[in-house]
GROMACS .gro file of C-alpha atoms in nm:
model
  296
    1MET     CA    1  -0.013   0.052  -0.013
    2GLU     CA    2   0.141   0.345  -0.167
    3PRO     CA    3   0.262   0.584   0.150
    4LYS     CA    4  -0.046   0.871   0.239
    5ARG     CA    5  -0.023   1.214   0.101
    6LYS     CA    6   0.009   1.499   0.345
    7ILE     CA    7  -0.147   1.839   0.383
    8ILE     CA    8  -0.119   2.053   0.650
    9VAL     CA    9  -0.374   2.268   0.806
   10ILE     CA   10  -0.294   2.662   0.975
   11LEU     CA   11  -0.605   2.716   1.183
   12GLY     CA   12  -0.707   2.887   1.496
   13PRO     CA   13  -0.935   3.253   1.620
   14THR     CA   14  -0.958   3.564   1.391
   15ALA     CA   15  -0.692   3.757   1.364
   16SER     CA   16  -0.407   3.538   1.568
   17GLY     CA   17  -0.229   3.525   1.201
   18LYS     CA   18  -0.292   3.239   1.112
   19SER     CA   19  -0.254   3.390   0.672
   20GLU     CA   20   0.083   3.528   0.744
   21LEU     CA   21   0.208   3.246   0.920
   22ALA     CA   22   0.066   2.998   0.678
   23VAL     CA   23   0.224   3.241   0.397
   24LYS     CA   24   0.604   3.183   0.540
   25LEU     CA   25   0.519   2.805   0.574
   26ALA     CA   26   0.391   2.791   0.205
   27ARG     CA   27   0.720   2.947   0.132
   28LYS     CA   28   0.950   2.691   0.340
   29ILE     CA   29   0.807   2.396   0.209
   30ASN     CA   30   0.674   2.428  -0.132
   31GLY     CA   31   0.326   2.503  -0.053
   32GLU     CA   32   0.030   2.634  -0.250
   33ILE     CA   33  -0.285   2.706   0.021
   34VAL     CA   34  -0.666   2.695   0.048
   35SER     CA   35  -0.828   2.937   0.204
   36ALA     CA   36  -1.122   2.748   0.436
   37ASP     CA   37  -1.299   3.093   0.556
   38SER     CA   38  -1.689   3.108   0.498
   39ARG     CA   39  -1.685   3.446   0.405
   40GLN     CA   40  -1.337   3.479   0.205
   41VAL     CA   41  -1.487   3.273  -0.051
   42TYR     CA   42  -1.785   3.582  -0.201
   43LYS     CA   43  -1.594   3.836  -0.412
   44GLY     CA   44  -1.657   4.186  -0.265
   45LEU     CA   45  -1.580   4.107   0.060
   46ASN     CA   46  -1.235   4.231   0.070
   47ILE     CA   47  -1.193   4.416   0.376
   48GLY     CA   48  -1.500   4.286   0.609
   49SER     CA   49  -1.348   3.877   0.623
   50GLY     CA   50  -1.011   4.037   0.656
   51LYS     CA   51  -0.966   3.864   0.307
   52ILE     CA   52  -0.531   3.857   0.263
   53THR     CA   53  -0.468   4.086  -0.068
   54LYS     CA   54  -0.252   4.023  -0.361
   55LYS     CA   55   0.027   4.197  -0.180
   56GLU     CA   56   0.024   3.952   0.127
   57MET     CA   57  -0.001   3.643  -0.074
   58GLY     CA   58   0.425   3.720  -0.194
   59GLY     CA   59   0.374   3.474  -0.505
   60ILE     CA   60   0.228   3.186  -0.331
   61PRO     CA   61  -0.104   3.034  -0.488
   62HIS     CA   62  -0.378   3.035  -0.334
   63TYR     CA   63  -0.752   2.908  -0.410
   64CYS     CA   64  -1.109   2.877  -0.306
   65LEU     CA   65  -1.072   3.325  -0.263
   66ASP     CA   66  -1.349   3.504  -0.424
   67ILE     CA   67  -1.491   3.223  -0.600
   68VAL     CA   68  -1.874   3.331  -0.579
   69SER     CA   69  -2.123   3.560  -0.565
   70PRO     CA   70  -2.278   3.730  -0.215
   71LYS     CA   71  -2.591   3.698  -0.384
   72LYS     CA   72  -2.561   3.295  -0.420
   73ILE     CA   73  -2.593   3.028  -0.099
   74PHE     CA   74  -2.214   2.931  -0.042
   75THR     CA   75  -2.230   2.579   0.125
   76VAL     CA   76  -1.963   2.429   0.355
   77VAL     CA   77  -2.097   2.105   0.019
   78ASP     CA   78  -1.964   2.376  -0.156
   79PHE     CA   79  -1.669   2.419   0.049
   80LYS     CA   80  -1.550   2.065   0.036
   81LYS     CA   81  -1.608   2.069  -0.324
   82CYS     CA   82  -1.306   2.410  -0.419
   83ALA     CA   83  -1.106   2.270  -0.119
   84GLU     CA   84  -1.024   1.912  -0.290
   85GLU     CA   85  -1.037   2.002  -0.645
   86ALA     CA   86  -0.770   2.203  -0.506
   87ILE     CA   87  -0.536   1.940  -0.326
   88GLU     CA   88  -0.553   1.746  -0.565
   89ASN     CA   89  -0.450   2.050  -0.795
   90ILE     CA   90  -0.175   2.172  -0.619
   91PHE     CA   91  -0.020   1.792  -0.528
   92THR     CA   92  -0.066   1.706  -0.918
   93LYS     CA   93   0.282   2.013  -0.938
   94ASN     CA   94   0.446   1.820  -0.647
   95LYS     CA   95   0.386   2.078  -0.386
   96THR     CA   96   0.190   2.015  -0.025
   97PRO     CA   97  -0.143   2.218   0.052
   98ILE     CA   98  -0.182   2.430   0.362
   99VAL     CA   99  -0.541   2.489   0.408
  100VAL     CA  100  -0.629   2.774   0.637
  101GLY     CA  101  -0.899   2.960   0.823
  102GLY     CA  102  -1.091   2.942   1.123
  103THR     CA  103  -1.430   2.798   1.015
  104GLY     CA  104  -1.451   2.500   1.207
  105LEU     CA  105  -1.720   2.258   0.999
  106TYR     CA  106  -1.442   2.379   0.677
  107ILE     CA  107  -1.155   2.219   0.755
  108GLN     CA  108  -1.296   1.924   0.965
  109ALA     CA  109  -1.477   1.835   0.621
  110VAL     CA  110  -1.175   1.862   0.461
  111VAL     CA  111  -0.930   1.658   0.690
  112ASP     CA  112  -1.182   1.368   0.791
  113ASN     CA  113  -1.369   1.321   0.435
  114ILE     CA  114  -1.712   1.421   0.523
  115VAL     CA  115  -2.050   1.347   0.347
  116LEU     CA  116  -2.258   1.572   0.361
  117PRO     CA  117  -2.583   1.550   0.285
  118GLU     CA  118  -2.745   1.694  -0.051
  119VAL     CA  119  -3.009   1.943   0.035
  120LYS     CA  120  -3.192   2.179  -0.142
  121PRO     CA  121  -3.297   2.470   0.001
  122ASP     CA  122  -3.645   2.528   0.046
  123TRP     CA  123  -3.690   2.939  -0.008
  124LYS     CA  124  -4.063   2.942   0.082
  125LEU     CA  125  -3.932   2.766   0.473
  126ARG     CA  126  -3.639   3.022   0.431
  127LYS     CA  127  -3.858   3.308   0.366
  128GLU     CA  128  -4.073   3.216   0.674
  129LEU     CA  129  -3.728   3.226   0.899
  130GLU     CA  130  -3.581   3.515   0.781
  131LYS     CA  131  -3.925   3.682   0.942
  132LYS     CA  132  -3.818   3.526   1.302
  133THR     CA  133  -3.555   3.641   1.561
  134THR     CA  134  -3.219   3.378   1.613
  135GLU     CA  135  -3.337   3.310   1.930
  136GLU     CA  136  -3.749   3.183   1.744
  137MET     CA  137  -3.512   3.033   1.566
  138PHE     CA  138  -3.335   2.798   1.811
  139LYS     CA  139  -3.606   2.666   2.044
  140ILE     CA  140  -3.724   2.541   1.665
  141LEU     CA  141  -3.396   2.379   1.571
  142GLN     CA  142  -3.429   2.234   1.981
  143LYS     CA  143  -3.760   2.067   1.906
  144LEU     CA  144  -3.681   1.913   1.605
  145ASP     CA  145  -3.260   1.830   1.636
  146SER     CA  146  -3.107   1.890   2.034
  147GLU     CA  147  -2.815   1.725   1.914
  148ARG     CA  148  -2.723   1.947   1.640
  149ALA     CA  149  -2.859   2.253   1.859
  150GLU     CA  150  -2.579   2.166   2.094
  151LYS     CA  151  -2.289   2.236   1.854
  152ILE     CA  152  -2.478   2.516   1.671
  153ASP     CA  153  -2.329   2.854   1.625
  154ALA     CA  154  -2.723   2.976   1.802
  155LYS     CA  155  -2.629   3.365   1.689
  156ASN     CA  156  -2.535   3.328   1.339
  157PRO     CA  157  -2.888   3.314   1.129
  158ARG     CA  158  -2.738   3.129   0.846
  159ARG     CA  159  -2.663   2.838   1.002
  160LEU     CA  160  -2.978   2.792   1.200
  161ILE     CA  161  -3.162   2.752   0.877
  162ARG     CA  162  -3.014   2.534   0.700
  163ALA     CA  163  -3.029   2.311   1.031
  164ILE     CA  164  -3.366   2.363   1.008
  165GLU     CA  165  -3.416   2.276   0.681
  166ILE     CA  166  -3.193   1.960   0.642
  167ALA     CA  167  -3.355   1.844   1.008
  168LYS     CA  168  -3.700   1.903   0.874
  169THR     CA  169  -3.581   1.692   0.512
  170LEU     CA  170  -3.452   1.436   0.684
  171GLY     CA  171  -3.539   1.389   0.999
  172LYS     CA  172  -3.309   1.551   1.194
  173VAL     CA  173  -2.911   1.596   1.074
  174PRO     CA  174  -2.778   1.344   1.004
  175ASN     CA  175  -2.439   1.229   1.187
  176LEU     CA  176  -2.161   1.315   0.928
  177ASP     CA  177  -2.113   1.049   0.836
  178ILE     CA  178  -1.645   1.012   0.822
  179GLN     CA  179  -1.521   0.834   0.590
  180CYS     CA  180  -1.122   0.764   0.555
  181PRO     CA  181  -1.002   1.059   0.421
  182SER     CA  182  -0.764   1.008   0.074
  183TRP     CA  183  -0.508   1.196   0.326
  184ASP     CA  184  -0.274   1.290   0.645
  185ALA     CA  185  -0.424   1.624   0.807
  186MET     CA  186  -0.147   1.770   1.033
  187GLN     CA  187  -0.381   2.039   1.277
  188ILE     CA  188  -0.115   2.363   1.374
  189GLY     CA  189  -0.383   2.570   1.536
  190VAL     CA  190  -0.228   2.917   1.663
  191LYS     CA  191  -0.310   3.045   2.069
  192LEU     CA  192  -0.269   3.383   2.177
  193PRO     CA  193  -0.269   3.519   2.516
  194ASN     CA  194  -0.605   3.597   2.545
  195LYS     CA  195  -0.474   4.014   2.556
  196ILE     CA  196  -0.266   3.995   2.245
  197LEU     CA  197  -0.565   3.847   2.048
  198ASN     CA  198  -0.764   4.074   2.188
  199LYS     CA  199  -0.531   4.420   2.145
  200ASN     CA  200  -0.529   4.269   1.826
  201ILE     CA  201  -0.892   4.155   1.698
  202GLU     CA  202  -0.971   4.594   1.836
  203LYS     CA  203  -0.598   4.665   1.635
  204ARG     CA  204  -0.815   4.474   1.293
  205VAL     CA  205  -1.153   4.585   1.338
  206LYS     CA  206  -1.034   5.006   1.347
  207LYS     CA  207  -0.770   4.889   1.071
  208MET     CA  208  -1.119   4.768   0.877
  209LEU     CA  209  -1.258   5.067   0.916
  210LYS     CA  210  -1.016   5.314   0.816
  211ASP     CA  211  -0.923   5.138   0.523
  212GLY     CA  212  -1.334   5.194   0.446
  213LEU     CA  213  -1.551   4.893   0.581
  214VAL     CA  214  -1.862   5.110   0.517
  215ALA     CA  215  -1.791   5.238   0.160
  216GLU     CA  216  -1.781   4.849   0.116
  217THR     CA  217  -2.129   4.783   0.262
  218LYS     CA  218  -2.258   5.087   0.066
  219LYS     CA  219  -2.095   4.875  -0.293
  220LEU     CA  220  -2.298   4.607  -0.162
  221ARG     CA  221  -2.593   4.737  -0.102
  222LYS     CA  222  -2.546   4.895  -0.482
  223SER     CA  223  -2.496   4.578  -0.637
  224GLY     CA  224  -2.829   4.484  -0.555
  225LEU     CA  225  -2.784   4.295  -0.193
  226SER     CA  226  -3.075   4.310   0.013
  227TRP     CA  227  -2.998   4.501   0.360
  228LYS     CA  228  -3.137   4.090   0.553
  229ARG     CA  229  -2.861   3.961   0.304
  230ILE     CA  230  -2.571   4.125   0.364
  231TYR     CA  231  -2.688   4.106   0.796
  232GLU     CA  232  -2.582   3.767   0.702
  233LEU     CA  233  -2.281   3.791   0.577
  234GLY     CA  234  -2.138   3.859   0.927
  235PHE     CA  235  -2.118   4.114   1.193
  236GLU     CA  236  -1.842   4.294   1.029
  237TYR     CA  237  -2.148   4.414   0.705
  238LYS     CA  238  -2.447   4.364   0.974
  239TYR     CA  239  -2.291   4.721   1.182
  240PRO     CA  240  -2.199   4.909   0.892
  241ALA     CA  241  -2.514   4.825   0.684
  242LEU     CA  242  -2.677   5.030   1.046
  243PHE     CA  243  -2.489   5.269   1.033
  244LEU     CA  244  -2.566   5.350   0.763
  245GLN     CA  245  -2.947   5.324   0.767
  246ASN     CA  246  -2.902   5.560   1.091
  247LYS     CA  247  -3.029   5.312   1.286
  248ILE     CA  248  -2.678   5.311   1.497
  249SER     CA  249  -2.402   5.601   1.541
  250LYS     CA  250  -1.991   5.512   1.498
  251GLU     CA  251  -1.932   5.510   1.822
  252GLU     CA  252  -2.182   5.261   1.888
  253MET     CA  253  -2.096   5.049   1.528
  254LEU     CA  254  -1.759   5.032   1.666
  255ASP     CA  255  -1.834   4.912   1.997
  256ARG     CA  256  -2.057   4.642   1.865
  257MET     CA  257  -1.833   4.492   1.649
  258LEU     CA  258  -1.539   4.483   1.883
  259ILE     CA  259  -1.794   4.277   2.180
  260GLU     CA  260  -1.889   4.075   1.832
  261ASN     CA  261  -1.583   3.969   1.734
  262TRP     CA  262  -1.411   3.899   2.095
  263GLN     CA  263  -1.739   3.651   2.087
  264TYR     CA  264  -1.642   3.452   1.785
  265ALA     CA  265  -1.297   3.435   1.860
  266LYS     CA  266  -1.449   3.244   2.230
  267ARG     CA  267  -1.650   3.044   1.921
  268GLN     CA  268  -1.424   2.946   1.746
  269MET     CA  269  -1.188   2.873   2.013
  270THR     CA  270  -1.467   2.619   2.157
  271TRP     CA  271  -1.520   2.420   1.841
  272PHE     CA  272  -1.091   2.391   1.802
  273ARG     CA  273  -1.101   2.337   2.133
  274LYS     CA  274  -1.304   1.949   2.068
  275ASP     CA  275  -1.065   1.813   1.847
  276LYS     CA  276  -0.721   1.653   2.024
  277ARG     CA  277  -0.499   1.656   1.729
  278ILE     CA  278  -0.433   1.999   1.692
  279LYS     CA  279  -0.128   2.074   1.824
  280TRP     CA  280  -0.130   2.441   1.972
  281ILE     CA  281   0.180   2.714   1.902
  282SER     CA  282   0.210   3.037   1.939
  283LYS     CA  283   0.591   3.097   1.752
  284GLU     CA  284   0.693   3.053   1.411
  285ASN     CA  285   0.905   2.795   1.494
  286GLN     CA  286   0.730   2.551   1.674
  287ALA     CA  287   0.510   2.504   1.296
  288GLU     CA  288   0.842   2.417   1.183
  289ARG     CA  289   0.940   2.205   1.387
  290LEU     CA  290   0.636   2.008   1.333
  291ILE     CA  291   0.584   2.049   0.946
  292LYS     CA  292   0.968   1.929   0.953
  293LYS     CA  293   0.868   1.627   1.120
  294PHE     CA  294   0.522   1.501   0.975
  295LEU     CA  295   0.665   1.481   0.601
  296LYS     CA  296   0.969   1.357   0.620
   0.00000   0.00000   0.00000
């Protein structure tokens, strides 16, 4: 039996420096990068999604970025297809795939080769659910599938709608069907002290606003997106959208974005901590040592 091919995964909470680390590592190990971020797949979501710039890529090819219109719903099934194609493409060049991101389910789908249920969108149901608050949707999901409700991000309307849709179609969200992946994955997590991470988040949010996040949100609206759809694209767009509608002040927009970002980083860490295979690092050279050993 021939040895399994190997992939590297760099994960961690928002503003932990994953993308920068991945580029440095890609240079050292002849790697190319697959982005695992549920919003960076969308075109035009550059500032608010913290998308890596051409300059920051430093000539390293990146896949699964900027591939779909924000008018479309992009699911984890779509991401898995994109990531698998990219990984195979990288292998054909005799390079090492490096999957980078903070969307836990996307990463798990690739690492564990999860077979996800193909459930088509139920537009009538979605319309009904969209009128409800996240709290109301969460209660519906609890009744339909208490197990899924325990694991879901209860503040994410998109995820709640999708989980309810699947639960109504299949009786409940099925247990993830894990099949043997065709590669070995080493997962490296970037962990910073809370104080530093919170500072990074603050710096990042302020930079987003300075770089034109409000103008980017305005552009999304002009391109034909409803305010509702803009809210679904995440809190980095929700609060500038509320500000543009004069529903909150500039100060409130900044405060709310900071609080949401801190809470989001906490939720990401809660998800990642469940996976005991992740090797946590705080310095670049620790990652290098682990990778060197793994790729031997």
